[in-house]
Amino acid sequence: VNGCVFCEIAGGRVEASIVYEDDDTLAFMDLKPVNPGHVLVVPREHVPSVRDLDEELGGRVFKVAMRLESAIRNSGVRCEGTNMFVADGEAAFQDVFHFHLHVFPRFQGDRFTIDADWKEQSRAELDRVASDIRSAYEQLWR
Ligand SMILES: [Zn+2]
């Protein structure tokens, strides 16, 4: 897609540090890494959001991410843990609207933070929300 930097990378028209590629997927270093070793895995096909992603292709993207997670741990970069992360939508801080799965190493004292109000919810509230999601799931994929 015109103007999409990940399509440009997939087409070889924009420079990137490639770590893995096959017919359907591509993995390369994030230009602005959380920590050294931060990799992005993308489908070659332009897919804006997770909702547009074919499930089989999504499975292949995740398989590549799983294998890269092990590779990162064995690569010599500082890695005491890893995060896999998808940002879907502007509210979730998606910056490039071509689906991508982040895989990045973590270590004690790094600067990555996730902050939220982690307050425990009541069982009644959890059950209520679970019921809403179950209904939506059944309507979508029954
Ligand atoms: Zn694209």
mmCIF file with all atom_site columns, C-alpha atoms and ligand atoms in Angstrom:
data_model
loop_
_atom_site.group_PDB
_atom_site.id
_atom_site.type_symbol
_atom_site.label_atom_id
_atom_site.label_alt_id
_atom_site.label_comp_id
_atom_site.label_asym_id
_atom_site.label_entity_id
_atom_site.label_seq_id
_atom_site.pdbx_PDB_ins_code
_atom_site.Cartn_x
_atom_site.Cartn_y
_atom_site.Cartn_z
_atom_site.occupancy
_atom_site.B_iso_or_equiv
_atom_site.pdbx_formal_charge
_atom_site.auth_seq_id
_atom_site.auth_comp_id
_atom_site.auth_asym_id
_atom_site.auth_atom_id
_atom_site.pdbx_PDB_model_num
ATOM   1   C  CA . VAL A 1 1   ? 0.000   0.000   0.000  1.00 0.00 ? 1   VAL A CA 1
ATOM   2   C  CA . ASN A 1 2   ? 1.252   3.468   -0.980 1.00 0.00 ? 2   ASN A CA 1
ATOM   3   C  CA . GLY A 1 3   ? 2.930   5.318   1.845  1.00 0.00 ? 3   GLY A CA 1
ATOM   4   C  CA . CYS A 1 4   ? 3.088   2.281   4.140  1.00 0.00 ? 4   CYS A CA 1
ATOM   5   C  CA . VAL A 1 5   ? 6.643   1.933   5.423  1.00 0.00 ? 5   VAL A CA 1
ATOM   6   C  CA . PHE A 1 6   ? 6.263   -1.789  6.220  1.00 0.00 ? 6   PHE A CA 1
ATOM   7   C  CA . CYS A 1 7   ? 5.033   -2.486  2.664  1.00 0.00 ? 7   CYS A CA 1
ATOM   8   C  CA . GLU A 1 8   ? 8.057   -0.553  1.427  1.00 0.00 ? 8   GLU A CA 1
ATOM   9   C  CA . ILE A 1 9   ? 10.343  -2.683  3.604  1.00 0.00 ? 9   ILE A CA 1
ATOM   10  C  CA . ALA A 1 10  ? 8.586   -5.881  2.445  1.00 0.00 ? 10  ALA A CA 1
ATOM   11  C  CA . GLY A 1 11  ? 9.138   -4.750  -1.155 1.00 0.00 ? 11  GLY A CA 1
ATOM   12  C  CA . GLY A 1 12  ? 12.804  -4.011  -0.542 1.00 0.00 ? 12  GLY A CA 1
ATOM   13  C  CA . ARG A 1 13  ? 12.324  -0.314  -1.339 1.00 0.00 ? 13  ARG A CA 1
ATOM   14  C  CA . VAL A 1 14  ? 13.124  0.933   2.177  1.00 0.00 ? 14  VAL A CA 1
ATOM   15  C  CA . GLU A 1 15  ? 16.154  -0.171  4.142  1.00 0.00 ? 15  GLU A CA 1
ATOM   16  C  CA . ALA A 1 16  ? 15.681  -2.405  7.168  1.00 0.00 ? 16  ALA A CA 1
ATOM   17  C  CA . SER A 1 17  ? 17.767  -4.833  9.188  1.00 0.00 ? 17  SER A CA 1
ATOM   18  C  CA . ILE A 1 18  ? 16.070  -8.105  8.259  1.00 0.00 ? 18  ILE A CA 1
ATOM   19  C  CA . VAL A 1 19  ? 16.300  -11.008 10.690 1.00 0.00 ? 19  VAL A CA 1
ATOM   20  C  CA . TYR A 1 20  ? 13.921  -13.471 9.013  1.00 0.00 ? 20  TYR A CA 1
ATOM   21  C  CA . GLU A 1 21  ? 11.815  -13.715 5.865  1.00 0.00 ? 21  GLU A CA 1
ATOM   22  C  CA . ASP A 1 22  ? 9.696   -16.229 4.032  1.00 0.00 ? 22  ASP A CA 1
ATOM   23  C  CA . ASP A 1 23  ? 6.937   -16.047 1.394  1.00 0.00 ? 23  ASP A CA 1
ATOM   24  C  CA . ASP A 1 24  ? 4.321   -14.683 3.818  1.00 0.00 ? 24  ASP A CA 1
ATOM   25  C  CA . THR A 1 25  ? 6.148   -12.998 6.694  1.00 0.00 ? 25  THR A CA 1
ATOM   26  C  CA . LEU A 1 26  ? 9.066   -10.740 7.409  1.00 0.00 ? 26  LEU A CA 1
ATOM   27  C  CA . ALA A 1 27  ? 10.894  -9.811  10.609 1.00 0.00 ? 27  ALA A CA 1
ATOM   28  C  CA . PHE A 1 28  ? 13.212  -6.846  11.053 1.00 0.00 ? 28  PHE A CA 1
ATOM   29  C  CA . MET A 1 29  ? 14.707  -4.677  13.750 1.00 0.00 ? 29  MET A CA 1
ATOM   30  C  CA . ASP A 1 30  ? 12.545  -1.878  15.178 1.00 0.00 ? 30  ASP A CA 1
ATOM   31  C  CA . LEU A 1 31  ? 14.127  1.465   14.257 1.00 0.00 ? 31  LEU A CA 1
ATOM   32  C  CA . LYS A 1 32  ? 13.373  2.783   17.766 1.00 0.00 ? 32  LYS A CA 1
ATOM   33  C  CA . PRO A 1 33  ? 13.865  -0.232  20.013 1.00 0.00 ? 33  PRO A CA 1
ATOM   34  C  CA . VAL A 1 34  ? 12.548  -0.546  23.552 1.00 0.00 ? 34  VAL A CA 1
ATOM   35  C  CA . ASN A 1 35  ? 15.783  -2.433  24.203 1.00 0.00 ? 35  ASN A CA 1
ATOM   36  C  CA . PRO A 1 36  ? 18.480  -3.741  21.846 1.00 0.00 ? 36  PRO A CA 1
ATOM   37  C  CA . GLY A 1 37  ? 17.092  -6.854  20.137 1.00 0.00 ? 37  GLY A CA 1
ATOM   38  C  CA . HIS A 1 38  ? 13.590  -5.435  19.549 1.00 0.00 ? 38  HIS A CA 1
ATOM   39  C  CA . VAL A 1 39  ? 12.142  -7.197  16.473 1.00 0.00 ? 39  VAL A CA 1
ATOM   40  C  CA . LEU A 1 40  ? 8.912   -6.619  14.527 1.00 0.00 ? 40  LEU A CA 1
ATOM   41  C  CA . VAL A 1 41  ? 7.180   -9.492  12.752 1.00 0.00 ? 41  VAL A CA 1
ATOM   42  C  CA . VAL A 1 42  ? 4.783   -8.520  9.941  1.00 0.00 ? 42  VAL A CA 1
ATOM   43  C  CA . PRO A 1 43  ? 2.752   -10.236 7.236  1.00 0.00 ? 43  PRO A CA 1
ATOM   44  C  CA . ARG A 1 44  ? 4.088   -9.239  3.790  1.00 0.00 ? 44  ARG A CA 1
ATOM   45  C  CA . GLU A 1 45  ? 0.529   -8.478  2.737  1.00 0.00 ? 45  GLU A CA 1
ATOM   46  C  CA . HIS A 1 46  ? -0.784  -5.059  3.852  1.00 0.00 ? 46  HIS A CA 1
ATOM   47  C  CA . VAL A 1 47  ? -3.176  -5.786  6.714  1.00 0.00 ? 47  VAL A CA 1
ATOM   48  C  CA . PRO A 1 48  ? -4.069  -2.731  8.832  1.00 0.00 ? 48  PRO A CA 1
ATOM   49  C  CA . SER A 1 49  ? -5.442  -4.383  11.961 1.00 0.00 ? 49  SER A CA 1
ATOM   50  C  CA . VAL A 1 50  ? -5.715  -7.742  13.681 1.00 0.00 ? 50  VAL A CA 1
ATOM   51  C  CA . ARG A 1 51  ? -9.352  -7.900  12.526 1.00 0.00 ? 51  ARG A CA 1
ATOM   52  C  CA . ASP A 1 52  ? -8.186  -7.821  8.906  1.00 0.00 ? 52  ASP A CA 1
ATOM   53  C  CA . LEU A 1 53  ? -5.600  -10.547 9.423  1.00 0.00 ? 53  LEU A CA 1
ATOM   54  C  CA . ASP A 1 54  ? -6.349  -14.013 8.057  1.00 0.00 ? 54  ASP A CA 1
ATOM   55  C  CA . GLU A 1 55  ? -6.221  -16.440 11.008 1.00 0.00 ? 55  GLU A CA 1
ATOM   56  C  CA . GLU A 1 56  ? -3.812  -18.826 9.270  1.00 0.00 ? 56  GLU A CA 1
ATOM   57  C  CA . LEU A 1 57  ? -1.501  -15.944 8.418  1.00 0.00 ? 57  LEU A CA 1
ATOM   58  C  CA . GLY A 1 58  ? -1.777  -14.668 11.998 1.00 0.00 ? 58  GLY A CA 1
ATOM   59  C  CA . GLY A 1 59  ? -0.735  -18.129 13.153 1.00 0.00 ? 59  GLY A CA 1
ATOM   60  C  CA . ARG A 1 60  ? 2.296   -18.006 10.885 1.00 0.00 ? 60  ARG A CA 1
ATOM   61  C  CA . VAL A 1 61  ? 3.245   -14.545 12.196 1.00 0.00 ? 61  VAL A CA 1
ATOM   62  C  CA . PHE A 1 62  ? 3.025   -15.851 15.757 1.00 0.00 ? 62  PHE A CA 1
ATOM   63  C  CA . LYS A 1 63  ? 5.062   -18.936 14.896 1.00 0.00 ? 63  LYS A CA 1
ATOM   64  C  CA . VAL A 1 64  ? 7.861   -16.724 13.562 1.00 0.00 ? 64  VAL A CA 1
ATOM   65  C  CA . ALA A 1 65  ? 7.639   -14.593 16.725 1.00 0.00 ? 65  ALA A CA 1
ATOM   66  C  CA . MET A 1 66  ? 7.907   -17.692 18.927 1.00 0.00 ? 66  MET A CA 1
ATOM   67  C  CA . ARG A 1 67  ? 11.023  -18.839 17.080 1.00 0.00 ? 67  ARG A CA 1
ATOM   68  C  CA . LEU A 1 68  ? 12.570  -15.366 17.180 1.00 0.00 ? 68  LEU A CA 1
ATOM   69  C  CA . GLU A 1 69  ? 11.892  -15.173 20.908 1.00 0.00 ? 69  GLU A CA 1
ATOM   70  C  CA . SER A 1 70  ? 14.209  -18.160 21.373 1.00 0.00 ? 70  SER A CA 1
ATOM   71  C  CA . ALA A 1 71  ? 16.719  -16.690 18.927 1.00 0.00 ? 71  ALA A CA 1
ATOM   72  C  CA . ILE A 1 72  ? 16.774  -13.377 20.822 1.00 0.00 ? 72  ILE A CA 1
ATOM   73  C  CA . ARG A 1 73  ? 17.417  -15.247 24.083 1.00 0.00 ? 73  ARG A CA 1
ATOM   74  C  CA . ASN A 1 74  ? 20.353  -17.071 22.442 1.00 0.00 ? 74  ASN A CA 1
ATOM   75  C  CA . SER A 1 75  ? 21.718  -14.093 20.508 1.00 0.00 ? 75  SER A CA 1
ATOM   76  C  CA . GLY A 1 76  ? 23.857  -12.464 23.153 1.00 0.00 ? 76  GLY A CA 1
ATOM   77  C  CA . VAL A 1 77  ? 21.686  -9.361  23.620 1.00 0.00 ? 77  VAL A CA 1
ATOM   78  C  CA . ARG A 1 78  ? 20.767  -8.625  27.206 1.00 0.00 ? 78  ARG A CA 1
ATOM   79  C  CA . CYS A 1 79  ? 17.609  -10.655 27.782 1.00 0.00 ? 79  CYS A CA 1
ATOM   80  C  CA . GLU A 1 80  ? 16.241  -11.722 31.151 1.00 0.00 ? 80  GLU A CA 1
ATOM   81  C  CA . GLY A 1 81  ? 12.662  -11.942 29.843 1.00 0.00 ? 81  GLY A CA 1
ATOM   82  C  CA . THR A 1 82  ? 10.671  -10.999 26.761 1.00 0.00 ? 82  THR A CA 1
ATOM   83  C  CA . ASN A 1 83  ? 7.452   -9.246  25.847 1.00 0.00 ? 83  ASN A CA 1
ATOM   84  C  CA . MET A 1 84  ? 5.317   -9.902  22.782 1.00 0.00 ? 84  MET A CA 1
ATOM   85  C  CA . PHE A 1 85  ? 3.107   -6.957  22.091 1.00 0.00 ? 85  PHE A CA 1
ATOM   86  C  CA . VAL A 1 86  ? 0.474   -5.895  19.552 1.00 0.00 ? 86  VAL A CA 1
ATOM   87  C  CA . ALA A 1 87  ? -0.786  -2.318  19.441 1.00 0.00 ? 87  ALA A CA 1
ATOM   88  C  CA . ASP A 1 88  ? -4.088  -2.264  17.536 1.00 0.00 ? 88  ASP A CA 1
ATOM   89  C  CA . GLY A 1 89  ? -5.628  1.145   16.950 1.00 0.00 ? 89  GLY A CA 1
ATOM   90  C  CA . GLU A 1 90  ? -4.534  4.677   17.767 1.00 0.00 ? 90  GLU A CA 1
ATOM   91  C  CA . ALA A 1 91  ? -5.860  4.415   21.329 1.00 0.00 ? 91  ALA A CA 1
ATOM   92  C  CA . ALA A 1 92  ? -3.508  1.459   21.812 1.00 0.00 ? 92  ALA A CA 1
ATOM   93  C  CA . PHE A 1 93  ? -0.539  3.429   20.399 1.00 0.00 ? 93  PHE A CA 1
ATOM   94  C  CA . GLN A 1 94  ? -0.473  1.735   16.992 1.00 0.00 ? 94  GLN A CA 1
ATOM   95  C  CA . ASP A 1 95  ? 1.885   3.935   14.985 1.00 0.00 ? 95  ASP A CA 1
ATOM   96  C  CA . VAL A 1 96  ? 2.166   2.094   11.654 1.00 0.00 ? 96  VAL A CA 1
ATOM   97  C  CA . PHE A 1 97  ? -1.156  0.802   10.334 1.00 0.00 ? 97  PHE A CA 1
ATOM   98  C  CA . HIS A 1 98  ? 0.252   -2.421  8.937  1.00 0.00 ? 98  HIS A CA 1
ATOM   99  C  CA . PHE A 1 99  ? -0.223  -5.177  11.505 1.00 0.00 ? 99  PHE A CA 1
ATOM   100 C  CA . HIS A 1 100 ? 2.971   -5.933  13.444 1.00 0.00 ? 100 HIS A CA 1
ATOM   101 C  CA . LEU A 1 101 ? 3.887   -8.083  16.406 1.00 0.00 ? 101 LEU A CA 1
ATOM   102 C  CA . HIS A 1 102 ? 6.631   -6.700  18.645 1.00 0.00 ? 102 HIS A CA 1
ATOM   103 C  CA . VAL A 1 103 ? 9.064   -9.144  20.272 1.00 0.00 ? 103 VAL A CA 1
ATOM   104 C  CA . PHE A 1 104 ? 11.562  -7.532  22.581 1.00 0.00 ? 104 PHE A CA 1
ATOM   105 C  CA . PRO A 1 105 ? 13.945  -8.510  25.346 1.00 0.00 ? 105 PRO A CA 1
ATOM   106 C  CA . ARG A 1 106 ? 13.469  -7.251  28.883 1.00 0.00 ? 106 ARG A CA 1
ATOM   107 C  CA . PHE A 1 107 ? 15.818  -6.973  31.809 1.00 0.00 ? 107 PHE A CA 1
ATOM   108 C  CA . GLN A 1 108 ? 15.693  -5.683  35.360 1.00 0.00 ? 108 GLN A CA 1
ATOM   109 C  CA . GLY A 1 109 ? 15.918  -1.906  35.408 1.00 0.00 ? 109 GLY A CA 1
ATOM   110 C  CA . ASP A 1 110 ? 15.145  -1.302  31.719 1.00 0.00 ? 110 ASP A CA 1
ATOM   111 C  CA . ARG A 1 111 ? 13.011  1.730   30.896 1.00 0.00 ? 111 ARG A CA 1
ATOM   112 C  CA . PHE A 1 112 ? 9.915   -0.001  29.494 1.00 0.00 ? 112 PHE A CA 1
ATOM   113 C  CA . THR A 1 113 ? 6.801   0.537   31.610 1.00 0.00 ? 113 THR A CA 1
ATOM   114 C  CA . ILE A 1 114 ? 3.167   -0.443  31.438 1.00 0.00 ? 114 ILE A CA 1
ATOM   115 C  CA . ASP A 1 115 ? 0.987   1.379   33.904 1.00 0.00 ? 115 ASP A CA 1
ATOM   116 C  CA . ALA A 1 116 ? -2.634  0.782   34.801 1.00 0.00 ? 116 ALA A CA 1
ATOM   117 C  CA . ASP A 1 117 ? -5.035  0.707   37.692 1.00 0.00 ? 117 ASP A CA 1
ATOM   118 C  CA . TRP A 1 118 ? -4.499  -2.978  38.551 1.00 0.00 ? 118 TRP A CA 1
ATOM   119 C  CA . LYS A 1 119 ? -7.307  -3.013  41.151 1.00 0.00 ? 119 LYS A CA 1
ATOM   120 C  CA . GLU A 1 120 ? -8.908  -6.461  41.545 1.00 0.00 ? 120 GLU A CA 1
ATOM   121 C  CA . GLN A 1 121 ? -12.500 -6.585  40.259 1.00 0.00 ? 121 GLN A CA 1
ATOM   122 C  CA . SER A 1 122 ? -15.394 -8.348  41.970 1.00 0.00 ? 122 SER A CA 1
ATOM   123 C  CA . ARG A 1 123 ? -16.422 -11.789 40.662 1.00 0.00 ? 123 ARG A CA 1
ATOM   124 C  CA . ALA A 1 124 ? -19.846 -10.352 39.771 1.00 0.00 ? 124 ALA A CA 1
ATOM   125 C  CA . GLU A 1 125 ? -18.260 -7.668  37.583 1.00 0.00 ? 125 GLU A CA 1
ATOM   126 C  CA . LEU A 1 126 ? -15.870 -10.181 35.972 1.00 0.00 ? 126 LEU A CA 1
ATOM   127 C  CA . ASP A 1 127 ? -18.778 -12.551 35.290 1.00 0.00 ? 127 ASP A CA 1
ATOM   128 C  CA . ARG A 1 128 ? -20.853 -9.731  33.787 1.00 0.00 ? 128 ARG A CA 1
ATOM   129 C  CA . VAL A 1 129 ? -18.113 -8.676  31.364 1.00 0.00 ? 129 VAL A CA 1
ATOM   130 C  CA . ALA A 1 130 ? -17.283 -12.320 30.564 1.00 0.00 ? 130 ALA A CA 1
ATOM   131 C  CA . SER A 1 131 ? -20.930 -12.860 29.636 1.00 0.00 ? 131 SER A CA 1
ATOM   132 C  CA . ASP A 1 132 ? -20.925 -9.830  27.282 1.00 0.00 ? 132 ASP A CA 1
ATOM   133 C  CA . ILE A 1 133 ? -17.757 -11.038 25.562 1.00 0.00 ? 133 ILE A CA 1
ATOM   134 C  CA . ARG A 1 134 ? -19.082 -14.633 25.349 1.00 0.00 ? 134 ARG A CA 1
ATOM   135 C  CA . SER A 1 135 ? -22.241 -13.356 23.644 1.00 0.00 ? 135 SER A CA 1
ATOM   136 C  CA . ALA A 1 136 ? -20.256 -11.254 21.173 1.00 0.00 ? 136 ALA A CA 1
ATOM   137 C  CA . TYR A 1 137 ? -17.937 -14.206 20.485 1.00 0.00 ? 137 TYR A CA 1
ATOM   138 C  CA . GLU A 1 138 ? -20.891 -16.512 19.799 1.00 0.00 ? 138 GLU A CA 1
ATOM   139 C  CA . GLN A 1 139 ? -22.451 -13.965 17.445 1.00 0.00 ? 139 GLN A CA 1
ATOM   140 C  CA . LEU A 1 140 ? -19.172 -13.565 15.541 1.00 0.00 ? 140 LEU A CA 1
ATOM   141 C  CA . TRP A 1 141 ? -18.000 -17.175 15.345 1.00 0.00 ? 141 TRP A CA 1
ATOM   142 C  CA . ARG A 1 142 ? -20.923 -19.460 16.220 1.00 0.00 ? 142 ARG A CA 1
HETATM 143 ZN ZN . ZN  B 2 .   ? 1.655   -2.050  4.570  1.00 0.00 ? 1   ZN  B ZN 1
#
